[in-house]
Short mmCIF file of C-alpha atoms in Angstrom, two decimals:
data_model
loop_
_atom_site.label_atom_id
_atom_site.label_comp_id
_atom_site.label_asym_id
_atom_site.label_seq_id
_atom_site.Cartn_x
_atom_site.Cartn_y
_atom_site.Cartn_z
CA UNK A 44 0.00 0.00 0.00
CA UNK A 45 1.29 3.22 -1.19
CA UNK A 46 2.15 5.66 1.69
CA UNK A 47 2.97 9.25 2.54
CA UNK A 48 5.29 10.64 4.88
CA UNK A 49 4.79 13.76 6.26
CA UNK A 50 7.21 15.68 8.27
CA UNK A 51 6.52 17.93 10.85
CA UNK A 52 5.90 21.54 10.03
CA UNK A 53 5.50 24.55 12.15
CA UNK A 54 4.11 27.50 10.13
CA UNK A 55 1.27 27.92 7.14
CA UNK A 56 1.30 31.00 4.80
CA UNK A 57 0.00 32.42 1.23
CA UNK A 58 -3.07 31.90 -0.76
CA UNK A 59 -4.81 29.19 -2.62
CA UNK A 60 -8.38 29.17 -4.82
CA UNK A 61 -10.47 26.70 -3.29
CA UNK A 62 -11.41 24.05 -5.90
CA UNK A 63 -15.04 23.97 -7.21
CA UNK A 64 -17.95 22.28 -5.11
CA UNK A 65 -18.35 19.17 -5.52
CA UNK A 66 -21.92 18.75 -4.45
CA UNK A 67 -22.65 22.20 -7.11
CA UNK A 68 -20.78 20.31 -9.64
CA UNK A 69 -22.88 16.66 -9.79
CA UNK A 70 -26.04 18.93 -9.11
CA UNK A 71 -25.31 20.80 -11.97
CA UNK A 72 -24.41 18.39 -14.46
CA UNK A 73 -27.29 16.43 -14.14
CA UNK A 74 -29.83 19.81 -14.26
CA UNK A 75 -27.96 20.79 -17.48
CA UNK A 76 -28.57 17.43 -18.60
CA UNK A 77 -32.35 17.50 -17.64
CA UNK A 78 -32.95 21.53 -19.54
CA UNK A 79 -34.23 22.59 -22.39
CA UNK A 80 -30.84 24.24 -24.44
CA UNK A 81 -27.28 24.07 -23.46
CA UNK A 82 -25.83 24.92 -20.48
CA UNK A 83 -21.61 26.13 -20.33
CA UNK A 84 -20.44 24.97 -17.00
CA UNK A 85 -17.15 26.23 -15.32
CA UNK A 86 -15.51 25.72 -12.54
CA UNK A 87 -16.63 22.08 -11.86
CA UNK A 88 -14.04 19.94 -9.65
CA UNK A 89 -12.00 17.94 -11.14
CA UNK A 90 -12.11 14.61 -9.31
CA UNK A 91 -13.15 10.85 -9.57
CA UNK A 92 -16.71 11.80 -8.12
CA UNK A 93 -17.78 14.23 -10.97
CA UNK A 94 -16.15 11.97 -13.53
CA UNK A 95 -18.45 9.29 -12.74
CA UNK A 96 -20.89 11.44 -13.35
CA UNK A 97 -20.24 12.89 -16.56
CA UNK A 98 -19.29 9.49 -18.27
CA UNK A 99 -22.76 8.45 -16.99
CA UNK A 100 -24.52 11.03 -18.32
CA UNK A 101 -22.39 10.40 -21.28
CA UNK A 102 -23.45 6.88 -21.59
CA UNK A 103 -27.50 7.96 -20.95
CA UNK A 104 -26.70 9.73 -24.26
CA UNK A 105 -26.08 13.48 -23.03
CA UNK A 106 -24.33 15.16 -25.73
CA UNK A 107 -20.77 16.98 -23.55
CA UNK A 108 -18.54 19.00 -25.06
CA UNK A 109 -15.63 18.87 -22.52
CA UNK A 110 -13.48 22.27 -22.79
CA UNK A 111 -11.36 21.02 -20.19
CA UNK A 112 -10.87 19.18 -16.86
CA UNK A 113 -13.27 22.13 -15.35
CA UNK A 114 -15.33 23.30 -17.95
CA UNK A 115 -17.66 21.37 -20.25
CA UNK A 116 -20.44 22.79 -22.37
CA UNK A 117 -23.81 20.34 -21.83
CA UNK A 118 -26.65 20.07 -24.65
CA UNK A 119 -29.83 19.32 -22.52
CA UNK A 120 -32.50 16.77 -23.28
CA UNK A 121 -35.63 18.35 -21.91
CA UNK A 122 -36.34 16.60 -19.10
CA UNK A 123 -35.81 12.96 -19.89
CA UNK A 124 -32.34 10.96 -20.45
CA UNK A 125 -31.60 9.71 -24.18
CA UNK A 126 -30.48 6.10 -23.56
CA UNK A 127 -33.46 3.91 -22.24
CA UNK A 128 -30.88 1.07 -21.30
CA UNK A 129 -27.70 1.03 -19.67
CA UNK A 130 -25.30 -0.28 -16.98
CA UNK A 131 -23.29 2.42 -15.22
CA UNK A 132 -20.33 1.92 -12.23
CA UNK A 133 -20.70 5.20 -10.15
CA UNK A 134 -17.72 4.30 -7.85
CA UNK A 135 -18.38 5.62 -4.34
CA UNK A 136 -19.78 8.70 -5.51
CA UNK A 137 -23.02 9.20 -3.37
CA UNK A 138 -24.24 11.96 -5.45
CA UNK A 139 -24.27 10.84 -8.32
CA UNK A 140 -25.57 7.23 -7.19
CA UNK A 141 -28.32 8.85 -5.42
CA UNK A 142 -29.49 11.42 -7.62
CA UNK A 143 -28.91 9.15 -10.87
CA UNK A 144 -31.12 6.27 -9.16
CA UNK A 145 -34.20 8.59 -8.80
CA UNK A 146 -33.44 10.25 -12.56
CA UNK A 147 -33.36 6.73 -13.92
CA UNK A 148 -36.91 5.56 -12.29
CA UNK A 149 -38.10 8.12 -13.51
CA UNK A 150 -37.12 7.55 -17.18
CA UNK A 151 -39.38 4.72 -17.83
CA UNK A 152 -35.79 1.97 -18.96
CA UNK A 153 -34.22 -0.42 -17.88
CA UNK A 154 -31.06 0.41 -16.36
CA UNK A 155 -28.12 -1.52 -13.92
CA UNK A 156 -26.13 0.89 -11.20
CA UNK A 157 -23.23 -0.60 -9.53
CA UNK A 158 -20.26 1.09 -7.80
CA UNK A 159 -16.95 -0.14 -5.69
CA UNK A 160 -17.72 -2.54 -2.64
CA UNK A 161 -17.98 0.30 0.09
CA UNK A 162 -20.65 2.09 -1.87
CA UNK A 163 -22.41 -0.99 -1.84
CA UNK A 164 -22.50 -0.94 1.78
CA UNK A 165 -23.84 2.43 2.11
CA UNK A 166 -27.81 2.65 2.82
CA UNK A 167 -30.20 3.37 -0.19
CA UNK A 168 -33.25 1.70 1.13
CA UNK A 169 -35.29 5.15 2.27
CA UNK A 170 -34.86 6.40 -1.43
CA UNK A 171 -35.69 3.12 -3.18
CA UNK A 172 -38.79 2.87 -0.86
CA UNK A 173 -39.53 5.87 -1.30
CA UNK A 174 -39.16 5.84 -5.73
CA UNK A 175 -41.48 2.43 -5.04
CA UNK A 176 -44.01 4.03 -3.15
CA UNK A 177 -45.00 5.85 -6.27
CA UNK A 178 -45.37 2.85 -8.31
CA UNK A 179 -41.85 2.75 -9.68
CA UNK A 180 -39.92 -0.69 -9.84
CA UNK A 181 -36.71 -0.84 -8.35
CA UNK A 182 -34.94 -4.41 -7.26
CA UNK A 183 -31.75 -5.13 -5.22
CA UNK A 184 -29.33 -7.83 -7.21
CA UNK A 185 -27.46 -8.16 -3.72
CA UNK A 186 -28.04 -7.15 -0.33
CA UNK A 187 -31.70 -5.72 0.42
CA UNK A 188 -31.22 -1.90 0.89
CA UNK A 189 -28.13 -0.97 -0.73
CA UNK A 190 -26.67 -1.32 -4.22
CA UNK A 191 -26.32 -2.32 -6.84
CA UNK A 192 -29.90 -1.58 -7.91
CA UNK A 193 -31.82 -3.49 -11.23
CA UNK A 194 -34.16 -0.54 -12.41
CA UNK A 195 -37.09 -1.24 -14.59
CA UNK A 196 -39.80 0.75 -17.17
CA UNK A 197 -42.91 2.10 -15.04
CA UNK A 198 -44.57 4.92 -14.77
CA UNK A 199 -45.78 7.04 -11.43
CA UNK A 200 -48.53 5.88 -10.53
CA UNK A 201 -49.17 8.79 -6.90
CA UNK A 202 -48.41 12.36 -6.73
CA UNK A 203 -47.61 12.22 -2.98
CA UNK A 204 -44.20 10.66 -1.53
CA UNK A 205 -42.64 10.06 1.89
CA UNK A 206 -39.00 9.98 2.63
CA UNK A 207 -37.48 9.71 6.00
CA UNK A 208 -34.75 12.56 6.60
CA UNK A 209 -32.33 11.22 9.09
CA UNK A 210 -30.28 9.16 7.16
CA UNK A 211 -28.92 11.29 4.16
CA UNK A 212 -30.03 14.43 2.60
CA UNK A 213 -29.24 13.04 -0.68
CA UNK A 214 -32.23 10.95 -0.68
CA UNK A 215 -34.30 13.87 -0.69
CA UNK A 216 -32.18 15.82 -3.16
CA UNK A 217 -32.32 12.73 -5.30
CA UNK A 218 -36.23 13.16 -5.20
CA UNK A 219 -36.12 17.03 -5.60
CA UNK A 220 -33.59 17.26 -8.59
CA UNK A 221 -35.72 14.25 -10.38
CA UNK A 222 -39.35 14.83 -9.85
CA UNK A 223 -39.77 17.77 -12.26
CA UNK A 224 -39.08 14.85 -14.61
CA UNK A 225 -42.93 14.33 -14.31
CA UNK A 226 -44.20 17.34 -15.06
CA UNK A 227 -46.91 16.39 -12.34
CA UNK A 228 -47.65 18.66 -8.93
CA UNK A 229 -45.56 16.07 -6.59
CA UNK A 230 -45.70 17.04 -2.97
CA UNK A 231 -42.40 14.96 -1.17
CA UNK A 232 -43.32 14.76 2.82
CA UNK A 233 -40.67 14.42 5.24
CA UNK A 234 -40.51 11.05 7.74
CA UNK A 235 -38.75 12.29 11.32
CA UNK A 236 -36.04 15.19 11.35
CA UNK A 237 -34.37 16.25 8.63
CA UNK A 238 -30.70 16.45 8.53
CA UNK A 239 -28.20 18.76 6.91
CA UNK A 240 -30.72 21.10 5.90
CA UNK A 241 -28.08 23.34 4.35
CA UNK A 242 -27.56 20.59 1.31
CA UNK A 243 -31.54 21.47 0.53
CA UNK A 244 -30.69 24.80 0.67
CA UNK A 245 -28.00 23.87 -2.08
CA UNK A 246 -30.74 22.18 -3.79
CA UNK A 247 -33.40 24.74 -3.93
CA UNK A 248 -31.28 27.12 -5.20
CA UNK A 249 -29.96 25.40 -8.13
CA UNK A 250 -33.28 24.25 -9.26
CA UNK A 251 -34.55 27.90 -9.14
CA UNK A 252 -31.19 28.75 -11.15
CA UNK A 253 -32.58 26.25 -13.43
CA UNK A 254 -36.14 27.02 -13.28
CA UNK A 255 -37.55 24.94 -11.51
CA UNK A 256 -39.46 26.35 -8.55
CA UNK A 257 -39.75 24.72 -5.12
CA UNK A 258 -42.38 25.01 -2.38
CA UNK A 259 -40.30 24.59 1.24
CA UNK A 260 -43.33 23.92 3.35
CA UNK A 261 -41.39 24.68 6.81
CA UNK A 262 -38.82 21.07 5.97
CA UNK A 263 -42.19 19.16 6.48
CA UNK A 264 -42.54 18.85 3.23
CA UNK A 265 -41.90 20.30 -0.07
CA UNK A 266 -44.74 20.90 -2.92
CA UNK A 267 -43.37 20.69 -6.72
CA UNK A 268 -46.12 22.53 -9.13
CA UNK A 269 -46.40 21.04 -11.94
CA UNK A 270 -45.56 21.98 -15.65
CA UNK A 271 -42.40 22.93 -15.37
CA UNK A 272 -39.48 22.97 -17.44
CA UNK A 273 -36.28 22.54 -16.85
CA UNK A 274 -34.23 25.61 -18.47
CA UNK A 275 -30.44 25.85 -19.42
CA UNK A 276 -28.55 28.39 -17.78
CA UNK A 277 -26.30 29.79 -20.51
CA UNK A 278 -23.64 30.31 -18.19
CA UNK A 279 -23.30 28.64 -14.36
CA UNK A 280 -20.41 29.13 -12.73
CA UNK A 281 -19.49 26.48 -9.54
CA UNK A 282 -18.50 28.18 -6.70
CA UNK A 283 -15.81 26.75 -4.62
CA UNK A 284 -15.73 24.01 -1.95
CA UNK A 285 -16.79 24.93 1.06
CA UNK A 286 -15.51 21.12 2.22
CA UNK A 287 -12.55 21.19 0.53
CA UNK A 288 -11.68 24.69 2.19
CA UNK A 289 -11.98 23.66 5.75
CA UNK A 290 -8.41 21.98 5.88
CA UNK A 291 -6.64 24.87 4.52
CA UNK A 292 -9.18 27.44 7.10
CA UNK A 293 -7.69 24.71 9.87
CA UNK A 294 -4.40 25.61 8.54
CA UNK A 295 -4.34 29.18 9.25
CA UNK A 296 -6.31 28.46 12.39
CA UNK A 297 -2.94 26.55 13.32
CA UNK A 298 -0.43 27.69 11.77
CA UNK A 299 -0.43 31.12 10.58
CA UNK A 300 -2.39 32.99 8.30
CA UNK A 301 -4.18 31.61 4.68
CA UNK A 302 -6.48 33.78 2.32
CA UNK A 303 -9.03 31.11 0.30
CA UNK A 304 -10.22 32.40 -3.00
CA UNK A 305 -13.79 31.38 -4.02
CA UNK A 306 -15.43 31.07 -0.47
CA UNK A 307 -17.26 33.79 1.39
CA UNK A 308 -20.12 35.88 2.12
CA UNK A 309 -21.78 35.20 -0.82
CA UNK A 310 -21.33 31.07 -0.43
CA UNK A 311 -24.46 28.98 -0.71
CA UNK A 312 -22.98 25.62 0.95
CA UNK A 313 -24.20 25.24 4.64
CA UNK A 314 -20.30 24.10 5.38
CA UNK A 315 -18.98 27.62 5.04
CA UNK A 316 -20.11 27.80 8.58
CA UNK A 317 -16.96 25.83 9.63
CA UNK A 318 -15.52 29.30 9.71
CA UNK A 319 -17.96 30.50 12.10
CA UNK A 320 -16.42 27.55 14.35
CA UNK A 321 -13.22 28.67 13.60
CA UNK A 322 -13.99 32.04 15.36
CA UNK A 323 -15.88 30.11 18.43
CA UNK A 324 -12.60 28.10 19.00
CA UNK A 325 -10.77 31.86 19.18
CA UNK A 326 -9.63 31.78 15.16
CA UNK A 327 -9.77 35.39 13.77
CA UNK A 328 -11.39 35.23 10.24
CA UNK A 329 -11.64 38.48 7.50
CA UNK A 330 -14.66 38.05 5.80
CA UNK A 331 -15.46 39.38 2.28
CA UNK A 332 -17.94 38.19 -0.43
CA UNK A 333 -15.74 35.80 -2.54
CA UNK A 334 -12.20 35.06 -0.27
CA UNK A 335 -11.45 34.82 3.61
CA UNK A 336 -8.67 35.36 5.23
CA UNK A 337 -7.71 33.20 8.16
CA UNK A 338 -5.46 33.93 11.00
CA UNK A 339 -3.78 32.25 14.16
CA UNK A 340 -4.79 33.25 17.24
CA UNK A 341 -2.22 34.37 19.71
CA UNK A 342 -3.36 32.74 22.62
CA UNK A 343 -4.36 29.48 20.55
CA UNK A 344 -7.78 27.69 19.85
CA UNK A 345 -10.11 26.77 22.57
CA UNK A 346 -12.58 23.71 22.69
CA UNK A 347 -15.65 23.95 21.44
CA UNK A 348 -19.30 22.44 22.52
CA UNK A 349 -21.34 22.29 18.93
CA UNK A 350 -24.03 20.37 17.17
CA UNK A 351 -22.66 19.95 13.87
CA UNK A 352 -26.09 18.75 12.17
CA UNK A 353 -25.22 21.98 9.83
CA UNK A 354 -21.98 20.92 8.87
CA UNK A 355 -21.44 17.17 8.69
CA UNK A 356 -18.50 16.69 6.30
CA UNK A 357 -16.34 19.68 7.63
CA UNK A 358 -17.26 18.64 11.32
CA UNK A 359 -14.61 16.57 10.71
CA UNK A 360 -11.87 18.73 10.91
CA UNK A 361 -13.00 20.03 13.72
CA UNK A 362 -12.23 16.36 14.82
CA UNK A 363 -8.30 17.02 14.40
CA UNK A 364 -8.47 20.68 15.54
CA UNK A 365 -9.71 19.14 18.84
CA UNK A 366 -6.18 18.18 19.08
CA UNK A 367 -4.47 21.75 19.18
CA UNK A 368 -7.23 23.34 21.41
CA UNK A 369 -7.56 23.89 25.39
CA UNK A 370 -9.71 21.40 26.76
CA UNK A 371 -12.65 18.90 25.46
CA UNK A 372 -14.10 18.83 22.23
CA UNK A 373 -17.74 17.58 22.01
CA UNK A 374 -19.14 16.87 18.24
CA UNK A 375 -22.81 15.81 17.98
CA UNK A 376 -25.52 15.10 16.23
CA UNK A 377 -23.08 13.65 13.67
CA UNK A 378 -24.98 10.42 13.06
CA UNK A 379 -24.95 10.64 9.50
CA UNK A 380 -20.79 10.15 9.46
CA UNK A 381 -21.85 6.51 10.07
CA UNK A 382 -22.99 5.95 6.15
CA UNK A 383 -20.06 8.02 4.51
CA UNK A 384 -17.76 6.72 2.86
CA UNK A 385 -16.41 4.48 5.97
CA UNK A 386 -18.28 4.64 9.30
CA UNK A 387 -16.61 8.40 9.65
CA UNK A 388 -17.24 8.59 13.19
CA UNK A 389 -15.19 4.68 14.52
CA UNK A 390 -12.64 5.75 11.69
CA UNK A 391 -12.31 8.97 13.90
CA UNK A 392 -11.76 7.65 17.23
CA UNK A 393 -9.43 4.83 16.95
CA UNK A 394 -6.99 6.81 14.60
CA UNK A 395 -7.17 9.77 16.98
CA UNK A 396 -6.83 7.14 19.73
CA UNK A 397 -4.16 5.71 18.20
CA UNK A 398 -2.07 9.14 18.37
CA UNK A 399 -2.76 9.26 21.73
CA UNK A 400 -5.51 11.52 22.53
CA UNK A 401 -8.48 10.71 24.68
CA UNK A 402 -11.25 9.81 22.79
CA UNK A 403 -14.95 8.75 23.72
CA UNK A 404 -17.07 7.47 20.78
CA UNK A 405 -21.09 7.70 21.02
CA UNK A 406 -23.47 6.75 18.50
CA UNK A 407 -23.86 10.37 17.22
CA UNK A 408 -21.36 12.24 19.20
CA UNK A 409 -17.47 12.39 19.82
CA UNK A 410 -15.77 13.61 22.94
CA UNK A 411 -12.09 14.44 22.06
CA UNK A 412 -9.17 15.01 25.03
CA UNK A 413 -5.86 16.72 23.42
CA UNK A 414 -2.53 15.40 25.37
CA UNK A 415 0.84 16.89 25.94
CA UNK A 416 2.59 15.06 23.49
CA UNK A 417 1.26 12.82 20.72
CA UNK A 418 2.68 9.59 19.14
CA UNK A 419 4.99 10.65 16.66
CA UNK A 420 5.15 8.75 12.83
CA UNK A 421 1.83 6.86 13.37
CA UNK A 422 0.73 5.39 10.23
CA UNK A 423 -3.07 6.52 9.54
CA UNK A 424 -5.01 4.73 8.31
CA UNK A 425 -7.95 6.44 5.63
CA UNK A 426 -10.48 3.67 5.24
CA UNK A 427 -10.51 4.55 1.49
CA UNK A 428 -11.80 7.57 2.65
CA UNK A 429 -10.77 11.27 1.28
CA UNK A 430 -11.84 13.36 4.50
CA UNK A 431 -9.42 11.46 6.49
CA UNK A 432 -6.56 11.55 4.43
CA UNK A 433 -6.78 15.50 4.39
CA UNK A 434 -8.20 15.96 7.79
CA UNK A 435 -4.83 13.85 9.20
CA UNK A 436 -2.45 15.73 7.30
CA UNK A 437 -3.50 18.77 9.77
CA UNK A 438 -1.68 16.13 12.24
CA UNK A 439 1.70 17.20 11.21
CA UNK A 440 2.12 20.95 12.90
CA UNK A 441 2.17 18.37 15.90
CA UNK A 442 3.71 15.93 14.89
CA UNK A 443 5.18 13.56 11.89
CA UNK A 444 2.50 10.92 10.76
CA UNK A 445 2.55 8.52 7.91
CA UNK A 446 -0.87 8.95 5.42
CA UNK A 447 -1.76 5.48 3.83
CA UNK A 448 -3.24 5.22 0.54
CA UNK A 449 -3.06 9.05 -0.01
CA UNK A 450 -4.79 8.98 -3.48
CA UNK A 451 -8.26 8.04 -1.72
CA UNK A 452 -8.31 12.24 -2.33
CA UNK A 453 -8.72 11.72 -5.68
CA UNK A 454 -12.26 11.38 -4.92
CA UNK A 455 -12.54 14.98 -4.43
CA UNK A 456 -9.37 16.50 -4.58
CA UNK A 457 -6.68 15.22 -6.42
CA UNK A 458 -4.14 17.96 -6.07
CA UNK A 459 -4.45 18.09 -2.44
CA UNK A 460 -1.03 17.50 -1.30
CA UNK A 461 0.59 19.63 -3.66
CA UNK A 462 -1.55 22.61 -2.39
CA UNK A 463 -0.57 21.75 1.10
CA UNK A 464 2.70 21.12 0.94
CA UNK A 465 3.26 24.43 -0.98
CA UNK A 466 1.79 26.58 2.20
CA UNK A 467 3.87 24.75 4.71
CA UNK A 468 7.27 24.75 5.79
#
């Protein structure tokens, strides 16, 4: 297994452009997809989770025009997807499986989604119920509840659907993005609490960009009207990763002072309040409408308290951070890290454990204890997971650690190394 050894550093300085959003980018390719004209995208990421999207929509028969890595220029179908049969491998890329499951019921084929082994461990069962509810046909050629799914012709047969909102938000973004398909009034009720409200947000806006208008009926439910059209948005520019930013935010928070293009005031993604827990832990942070600037504070961070329902995927690098601030660091209502890529939340604790800090794992919660002195050149293991390869490199203004299998960032972020080794020293 290919490694990475990381030496220990002990100050962070200059600038970097945040790479675009990866949950922007699969939303938007399959909306352009869906419209009525073409759509010029720029600024999608360039990483294994948007590729399997594209060559799926490729292989549904979406006509692409790739300009490059980050920029592709998509001729929509009008609200349907060409290719009435196909098999598609989605990797682990729960947006695209998610959303592309719903879009494919709905497109009255026959189609086969697969993806690697972990992504056919990760729950899909509320969403297929949900799709079979409505009188679409939807089978499991493995394991009841999760992929790889056998989808067959129907039609929708109810104009009412429930979907239970503590498991993912994608199952309900998978049903937002896709019912316009049926040019029916669809009202989608919600079973239970909703979680990580600020991916619907996401959702709701795009649609609108793409004009499609959505009823939020308090995040009880959510009315679609019907007759619309999906409409091409001659030019849509992805905004950075609010995600992706949170490592190099941590690294001014640690170790000096970083200015991120392409995040701000003006950011729709719910995880660009992991600056806001920057500032509770005692980080200073410049705001302004497209870049922040991020600063170590003098008399270091301070542990934090915080229900991170709002922010699941950059909650965890508040996980590491836990590590350089005063005190004990309680994450909750983090549930949902369970059905991630790995169980996010026992990946945590027994490689922070294994450092040597004090670590007490809950169901939904973590309770982190920094120590004096960590365990220095402990190999870290990833889980085939891309949060904790980047969230452990933080690891190293303590300490030198050892990253296994450091291209599991490919699934978002490719060049993330690079980009941190070239604000370190």
């Amino acid at each position: 297994m290919e490694t990475l050894a990381l030496s220990k550093v002990t100050h962070a300085a200059g600038t970097m452009t945040v790479p675009g959003s990866k949950s922007i980018s699969n939303r938007a390719l399959l909306l352009a997809a869906l419209a009525d004209g073409k759509t010029h995208l720029k600024g999608l990421l360039d990483s294994d989770d948007v590729r399997y999207m594209t060559e799926a929509l490729l292989t549904l028969g979406i006509q692409i025009e790739r300009i490059s890595p980050t920029e592709c220029i998509i001729e929509g179908n009008q609200g349907h997807l060409p290719n009435k049969e196909a098999e598609l491998f989605l990797g682990n890329a729960g947006t695209a499986f998610r959303s592309l499951t719903a879009a494919l019921a709905l497109n009255q084929g026959h189609y086969v989604l697969r993806g690697i082994p972990r992504m056919h461990e990760r729950p899909i069962k509320d969403l297929v119920e949900a799709l079979q509810s409505m009188g679409l046909m939807i089978h499991y050629l493995d394991n009841e509840g999760y992929p790889p799914l056998e989808i067959f012709d129907a039609e929708v047969m109810h104009s009412e659907v429930s979907v239970k909102g503590s498991v993912s938000s994608q199952f309900l973004t998978a049903l937002l993005l896709t019912l316009p398909m049926t040019k029916k009034a669809m009202t989608i009720h919600i079973d239970g609490e909703l979680i990580s409200k600020p991916y619907i947000t996401i959702t709701l806006a795009m649609l609108k960009d793409f004009g499609i208008v959505v009823e939020n009926r308090n995040w009880q439910s959510f009315y679609i009207p019907a007759g619309q059209t999906y409409q091409a948005v001659a030019h849509y520019d992805v905004e950075g990763d609010a995600s992706s930013a949170s490592y190099f935010a941590a690294l001014g928070a640690i170790g000096g002072e970083i200015t991120l293009q392409g995040i701000g005031t003006q950011t729709i993604q719910g995880d660009v309040e992991f600056l806001r827990a920057l500032e509770m832990m005692g980080a200073e942070v410049e705001w302004h409408d497209h870049h922040v600037v991020v600063t170590k504070p003098a008399s270091g961070l301070r542990a934090i308290d915080l229900d991170c329902n709002h922010i699941p995927d950059a909650a965890m690098t508040l996980a590491v951070l836990a590590l350089f601030a005063k005190g004990t660091t309680t994450l909750r209502n983090i549930g949902s890290w369970r059905v991630k890529e790995t169980d996010r939340i026992h990946a945590m604790a027994t490689e922070l454990t294994k450092l040597g800090a004090i670590v007490e794992e809950g169901e939904d919660y973590l309770v982190i204890t920094p120590v004096d002195q960590l365990n220095e050149n402990v190999s870290i293991g990833t889980y085939d997971d891309h949060r904790m390869a980047m969230c452990f490199s933080l690891c190293s203004f303590l300490v030198p650690v050892i990253i296994e299998d450091p291209a599991c960032v490919n699934k978002t972020f490719p060049t993330y190394f690079n980009e941190f080794k070239a604000l370190v020293r």
